[in-house]
């Protein structure tokens, strides 16, 4: 299915869009953006990859997480999100 579906990461509440099947690709938006910037990319990679566009805390529909203070905290959140969603050995794509 190439149409992205929306979900929420268990326990963290971070919002995400996902589409496709195959090897997982985690898409990370830049600061002050939102998960929907990856809509076209998700559709394009869906035939061969399982794309997941994560939305950072305090952006779009994702809750603020007060403990997030820097890049290492964001990296930890990305890893926790992958684990919660059952994603392993992901390719990470980001933009800022």
Tab-separated table of N, CA and C in Angstrom:
chain	number	residue	atom	x	y	z
A	1	UNK	N	0.852	-1.189	0.000
A	1	UNK	CA	0.000	0.000	0.000
A	1	UNK	C	0.888	1.240	0.000
A	2	UNK	N	0.702	2.115	-0.974
A	2	UNK	CA	1.550	3.300	-1.103
A	2	UNK	C	1.003	4.522	-0.369
A	3	UNK	N	-0.236	4.458	0.101
A	3	UNK	CA	-0.787	5.610	0.815
A	3	UNK	C	-0.328	5.564	2.272
A	4	UNK	N	0.382	6.607	2.730
A	4	UNK	CA	0.862	6.612	4.117
A	4	UNK	C	-0.275	6.550	5.132
A	5	UNK	N	-0.011	5.784	6.206
A	5	UNK	CA	-0.926	5.651	7.333
A	5	UNK	C	-0.297	6.332	8.541
A	6	UNK	N	-1.132	6.894	9.401
A	6	UNK	CA	-0.619	7.582	10.586
A	6	UNK	C	-0.726	6.681	11.801
A	7	UNK	N	0.237	6.825	12.712
A	7	UNK	CA	0.222	6.067	13.958
A	7	UNK	C	0.913	6.844	15.058
A	8	UNK	N	0.988	6.204	16.232
A	8	UNK	CA	1.617	6.797	17.405
A	8	UNK	C	2.536	5.752	18.027
A	9	UNK	N	3.753	6.141	18.347
A	9	UNK	CA	4.714	5.220	18.951
A	9	UNK	C	4.253	4.874	20.361
A	10	UNK	N	4.083	3.577	20.657
A	10	UNK	CA	3.662	3.174	22.004
A	10	UNK	C	4.583	3.746	23.085
A	11	UNK	N	4.010	4.137	24.198
A	11	UNK	CA	4.681	4.680	25.381
A	11	UNK	C	5.294	6.063	25.180
A	12	UNK	N	5.670	6.421	23.963
A	12	UNK	CA	6.278	7.737	23.721
A	12	UNK	C	5.269	8.750	23.199
A	13	UNK	N	4.280	8.274	22.464
A	13	UNK	CA	3.261	9.154	21.905
A	13	UNK	C	3.685	9.927	20.677
A	14	UNK	N	4.920	9.706	20.205
A	14	UNK	CA	5.360	10.418	19.006
A	14	UNK	C	4.556	9.944	17.809
A	15	UNK	N	4.146	10.874	16.975
A	15	UNK	CA	3.352	10.559	15.791
A	15	UNK	C	4.290	10.147	14.656
A	16	UNK	N	3.765	9.340	13.750
A	16	UNK	CA	4.543	8.946	12.579
A	16	UNK	C	3.611	8.634	11.421
A	17	UNK	N	4.172	8.663	10.220
A	17	UNK	CA	3.510	8.176	9.015
A	17	UNK	C	4.307	6.974	8.548
A	18	UNK	N	3.626	5.983	7.978
A	18	UNK	CA	4.340	4.834	7.423
A	18	UNK	C	3.640	4.356	6.164
A	19	UNK	N	4.432	3.735	5.308
A	19	UNK	CA	3.893	3.175	4.073
A	19	UNK	C	4.861	2.124	3.559
A	20	UNK	N	4.320	1.144	2.845
A	20	UNK	CA	5.137	0.166	2.154
A	20	UNK	C	5.543	-1.030	2.972
A	21	UNK	N	6.252	-1.926	2.311
A	21	UNK	CA	6.783	-3.131	2.931
A	21	UNK	C	8.218	-3.319	2.441
A	22	UNK	N	8.953	-4.104	3.161
A	22	UNK	CA	10.340	-4.360	2.797
A	22	UNK	C	11.274	-3.844	3.866
A	23	UNK	N	12.520	-3.590	3.475
A	23	UNK	CA	13.513	-3.103	4.427
A	23	UNK	C	13.089	-1.749	4.985
A	24	UNK	N	13.241	-1.551	6.314
A	24	UNK	CA	12.788	-0.300	6.929
A	24	UNK	C	13.703	0.887	6.658
A	25	UNK	N	13.075	2.035	6.435
A	25	UNK	CA	13.772	3.309	6.251
A	25	UNK	C	13.123	4.304	7.214
A	26	UNK	N	13.920	4.862	8.124
A	26	UNK	CA	13.437	5.850	9.081
A	26	UNK	C	13.734	7.237	8.530
A	27	UNK	N	12.705	8.056	8.390
A	27	UNK	CA	12.810	9.410	7.831
A	27	UNK	C	12.656	10.426	8.963
A	28	UNK	N	13.643	11.294	9.125
A	28	UNK	CA	13.653	12.268	10.220
A	28	UNK	C	13.650	13.683	9.655
A	29	UNK	N	12.648	14.463	10.041
A	29	UNK	CA	12.538	15.835	9.547
A	29	UNK	C	13.437	16.775	10.330
A	30	UNK	N	13.673	17.951	9.760
A	30	UNK	CA	14.467	18.978	10.422
A	30	UNK	C	13.655	19.724	11.467
A	31	UNK	N	14.354	20.564	12.230
A	31	UNK	CA	13.713	21.322	13.295
A	31	UNK	C	12.671	22.274	12.713
A	32	UNK	N	11.562	22.424	13.413
A	32	UNK	CA	10.441	23.286	13.041
A	32	UNK	C	9.674	22.761	11.827
A	33	UNK	N	9.883	21.496	11.459
A	33	UNK	CA	9.127	20.869	10.364
A	33	UNK	C	8.173	19.833	10.970
A	34	UNK	N	7.701	18.924	10.167
A	34	UNK	CA	6.731	17.927	10.612
A	34	UNK	C	6.804	16.722	9.685
A	35	UNK	N	6.196	15.617	10.106
A	35	UNK	CA	6.305	14.334	9.394
A	35	UNK	C	5.772	14.388	7.968
A	36	UNK	N	4.819	15.247	7.696
A	36	UNK	CA	4.200	15.291	6.367
A	36	UNK	C	5.145	15.739	5.252
A	37	UNK	N	6.284	16.327	5.601
A	37	UNK	CA	7.221	16.698	4.532
A	37	UNK	C	7.745	15.463	3.800
A	38	UNK	N	7.614	14.297	4.428
A	38	UNK	CA	8.085	13.041	3.836
A	38	UNK	C	7.000	12.307	3.058
A	39	UNK	N	5.813	12.880	2.909
A	39	UNK	CA	4.682	12.210	2.246
A	39	UNK	C	5.076	11.676	0.868
A	40	UNK	N	5.631	12.512	0.016
A	40	UNK	CA	6.011	12.089	-1.339
A	40	UNK	C	7.104	11.033	-1.325
A	41	UNK	N	8.063	11.173	-0.414
A	41	UNK	CA	9.136	10.181	-0.295
A	41	UNK	C	8.575	8.835	0.142
A	42	UNK	N	7.678	8.849	1.121
A	42	UNK	CA	7.050	7.595	1.569
A	42	UNK	C	6.359	6.883	0.410
A	43	UNK	N	5.613	7.638	-0.369
A	43	UNK	CA	4.909	7.038	-1.511
A	43	UNK	C	5.893	6.494	-2.546
A	44	UNK	N	6.981	7.211	-2.751
A	44	UNK	CA	7.959	6.800	-3.762
A	44	UNK	C	8.714	5.534	-3.366
A	45	UNK	N	9.033	5.382	-2.070
A	45	UNK	CA	9.811	4.214	-1.649
A	45	UNK	C	8.946	3.028	-1.259
A	46	UNK	N	7.622	3.245	-1.126
A	46	UNK	CA	6.716	2.196	-0.642
A	46	UNK	C	6.762	0.884	-1.424
A	47	UNK	N	6.981	0.884	-2.723
A	47	UNK	CA	7.001	-0.411	-3.410
A	47	UNK	C	8.145	-1.338	-2.971
A	48	UNK	N	9.209	-0.771	-2.409
A	48	UNK	CA	10.370	-1.600	-2.069
A	48	UNK	C	10.810	-1.507	-0.616
A	49	UNK	N	10.284	-0.521	0.114
A	49	UNK	CA	10.730	-0.287	1.491
A	49	UNK	C	9.553	0.015	2.407
A	50	UNK	N	9.762	-0.261	3.681
A	50	UNK	CA	8.801	0.134	4.714
A	50	UNK	C	9.297	1.454	5.282
A	51	UNK	N	8.728	2.547	4.811
A	51	UNK	CA	9.138	3.870	5.264
A	51	UNK	C	8.367	4.309	6.486
A	52	UNK	N	9.086	4.882	7.446
A	52	UNK	CA	8.477	5.429	8.657
A	52	UNK	C	9.012	6.846	8.847
A	53	UNK	N	8.125	7.826	8.800
A	53	UNK	CA	8.481	9.231	8.998
A	53	UNK	C	8.086	9.621	10.421
A	54	UNK	N	9.082	9.729	11.286
A	54	UNK	CA	8.861	10.041	12.693
A	54	UNK	C	8.715	11.545	12.881
A	55	UNK	N	7.840	11.928	13.797
A	55	UNK	CA	7.661	13.355	14.105
A	55	UNK	C	8.277	13.637	15.473
A	56	UNK	N	9.207	14.567	15.505
A	56	UNK	CA	9.913	14.894	16.738
A	56	UNK	C	8.970	15.475	17.798
A	57	UNK	N	9.366	15.401	19.078
A	57	UNK	CA	8.550	15.954	20.163
A	57	UNK	C	8.287	17.446	19.957
A	58	UNK	N	7.049	17.837	20.241
A	58	UNK	CA	6.674	19.242	20.141
A	58	UNK	C	6.438	19.734	18.728
A	59	UNK	N	6.472	18.838	17.772
A	59	UNK	CA	6.222	19.192	16.366
A	59	UNK	C	4.920	18.523	15.934
A	60	UNK	N	4.143	19.219	15.105
A	60	UNK	CA	2.895	18.636	14.613
A	60	UNK	C	2.047	18.109	15.753
A	61	UNK	N	1.690	16.819	15.679
A	61	UNK	CA	0.851	16.211	16.699
A	61	UNK	C	1.601	15.481	17.790
A	62	UNK	N	2.929	15.529	17.786
A	62	UNK	CA	3.710	14.833	18.815
A	62	UNK	C	3.794	15.665	20.087
A	63	UNK	N	3.706	14.993	21.242
A	63	UNK	CA	3.762	15.733	22.503
A	63	UNK	C	5.165	16.258	22.791
A	64	UNK	N	5.220	17.299	23.601
A	64	UNK	CA	6.493	17.799	24.115
A	64	UNK	C	7.019	16.772	25.112
A	65	UNK	N	8.306	16.485	25.050
A	65	UNK	CA	8.947	15.600	26.035
A	65	UNK	C	10.036	16.437	26.697
A	66	UNK	N	9.793	16.854	27.948
A	66	UNK	CA	10.674	17.800	28.634
A	66	UNK	C	12.110	17.310	28.767
A	67	UNK	N	12.309	15.998	28.836
A	67	UNK	CA	13.651	15.446	29.029
A	67	UNK	C	14.530	15.579	27.787
A	68	UNK	N	13.940	15.903	26.646
A	68	UNK	CA	14.715	16.033	25.407
A	68	UNK	C	15.374	17.405	25.386
A	69	UNK	N	16.712	17.389	25.463
A	69	UNK	CA	17.452	18.641	25.550
A	69	UNK	C	18.507	18.798	24.458
A	70	UNK	N	18.786	17.744	23.701
A	70	UNK	CA	19.823	17.859	22.690
A	70	UNK	C	19.767	16.732	21.675
A	71	UNK	N	20.757	16.725	20.786
A	71	UNK	CA	20.788	15.736	19.710
A	71	UNK	C	20.892	14.309	20.217
A	72	UNK	N	21.657	14.093	21.291
A	72	UNK	CA	21.777	12.720	21.796
A	72	UNK	C	20.426	12.223	22.325
A	73	UNK	N	19.633	13.106	22.901
A	73	UNK	CA	18.290	12.724	23.361
A	73	UNK	C	17.404	12.371	22.170
A	74	UNK	N	17.518	13.120	21.073
A	74	UNK	CA	16.736	12.816	19.870
A	74	UNK	C	17.166	11.474	19.281
A	75	UNK	N	18.467	11.209	19.276
A	75	UNK	CA	18.956	9.920	18.782
A	75	UNK	C	18.405	8.781	19.627
A	76	UNK	N	18.379	8.969	20.949
A	76	UNK	CA	17.801	7.951	21.838
A	76	UNK	C	16.318	7.742	21.540
A	77	UNK	N	15.591	8.829	21.306
A	77	UNK	CA	14.164	8.714	20.975
A	77	UNK	C	13.957	7.963	19.663
A	78	UNK	N	14.796	8.226	18.681
A	78	UNK	CA	14.692	7.510	17.404
A	78	UNK	C	14.919	6.022	17.625
A	79	UNK	N	15.932	5.670	18.416
A	79	UNK	CA	16.213	4.258	18.697
A	79	UNK	C	15.068	3.617	19.476
A	80	UNK	N	14.543	4.308	20.473
A	80	UNK	CA	13.406	3.791	21.252
A	80	UNK	C	12.176	3.607	20.364
A	81	UNK	N	11.961	4.549	19.470
A	81	UNK	CA	10.809	4.465	18.556
A	81	UNK	C	10.945	3.259	17.637
A	82	UNK	N	12.135	3.050	17.097
A	82	UNK	CA	12.361	1.881	16.230
A	82	UNK	C	12.086	0.594	16.997
A	83	UNK	N	12.587	0.503	18.222
A	83	UNK	CA	12.365	-0.696	19.037
A	83	UNK	C	10.877	-0.904	19.298
A	84	UNK	N	10.175	0.172	19.656
A	84	UNK	CA	8.741	0.071	19.953
A	84	UNK	C	7.935	-0.337	18.727
A	85	UNK	N	8.399	0.043	17.540
A	85	UNK	CA	7.691	-0.281	16.296
A	85	UNK	C	8.180	-1.582	15.663
A	86	UNK	N	9.125	-2.242	16.316
A	86	UNK	CA	9.628	-3.508	15.800
A	86	UNK	C	10.527	-3.372	14.596
A	87	UNK	N	11.192	-2.234	14.459
A	87	UNK	CA	12.088	-1.993	13.329
A	87	UNK	C	13.526	-2.280	13.755
A	88	UNK	N	14.219	-3.052	12.966
A	88	UNK	CA	15.637	-3.292	13.245
A	88	UNK	C	16.417	-3.126	11.952
A	89	UNK	N	17.680	-2.828	12.095
A	89	UNK	CA	18.573	-2.629	10.948
A	89	UNK	C	17.964	-1.646	9.951
A	90	UNK	N	17.655	-0.458	10.445
A	90	UNK	CA	17.018	0.558	9.598
A	90	UNK	C	18.048	1.407	8.871
A	91	UNK	N	17.664	1.889	7.719
A	91	UNK	CA	18.398	2.950	7.039
A	91	UNK	C	17.795	4.250	7.529
A	92	UNK	N	18.640	5.189	7.925
A	92	UNK	CA	18.163	6.467	8.455
A	92	UNK	C	18.423	7.562	7.411
A	93	UNK	N	17.373	8.341	7.132
A	93	UNK	CA	17.463	9.471	6.219
A	93	UNK	C	16.947	10.684	6.971
A	94	UNK	N	17.718	11.762	6.953
A	94	UNK	CA	17.286	12.959	7.661
A	94	UNK	C	17.554	14.209	6.846
A	95	UNK	N	16.956	15.289	7.285
A	95	UNK	CA	17.207	16.577	6.645
A	95	UNK	C	17.055	17.670	7.694
A	96	UNK	N	17.826	18.697	7.521
A	96	UNK	CA	17.739	19.820	8.449
A	96	UNK	C	18.171	21.077	7.718
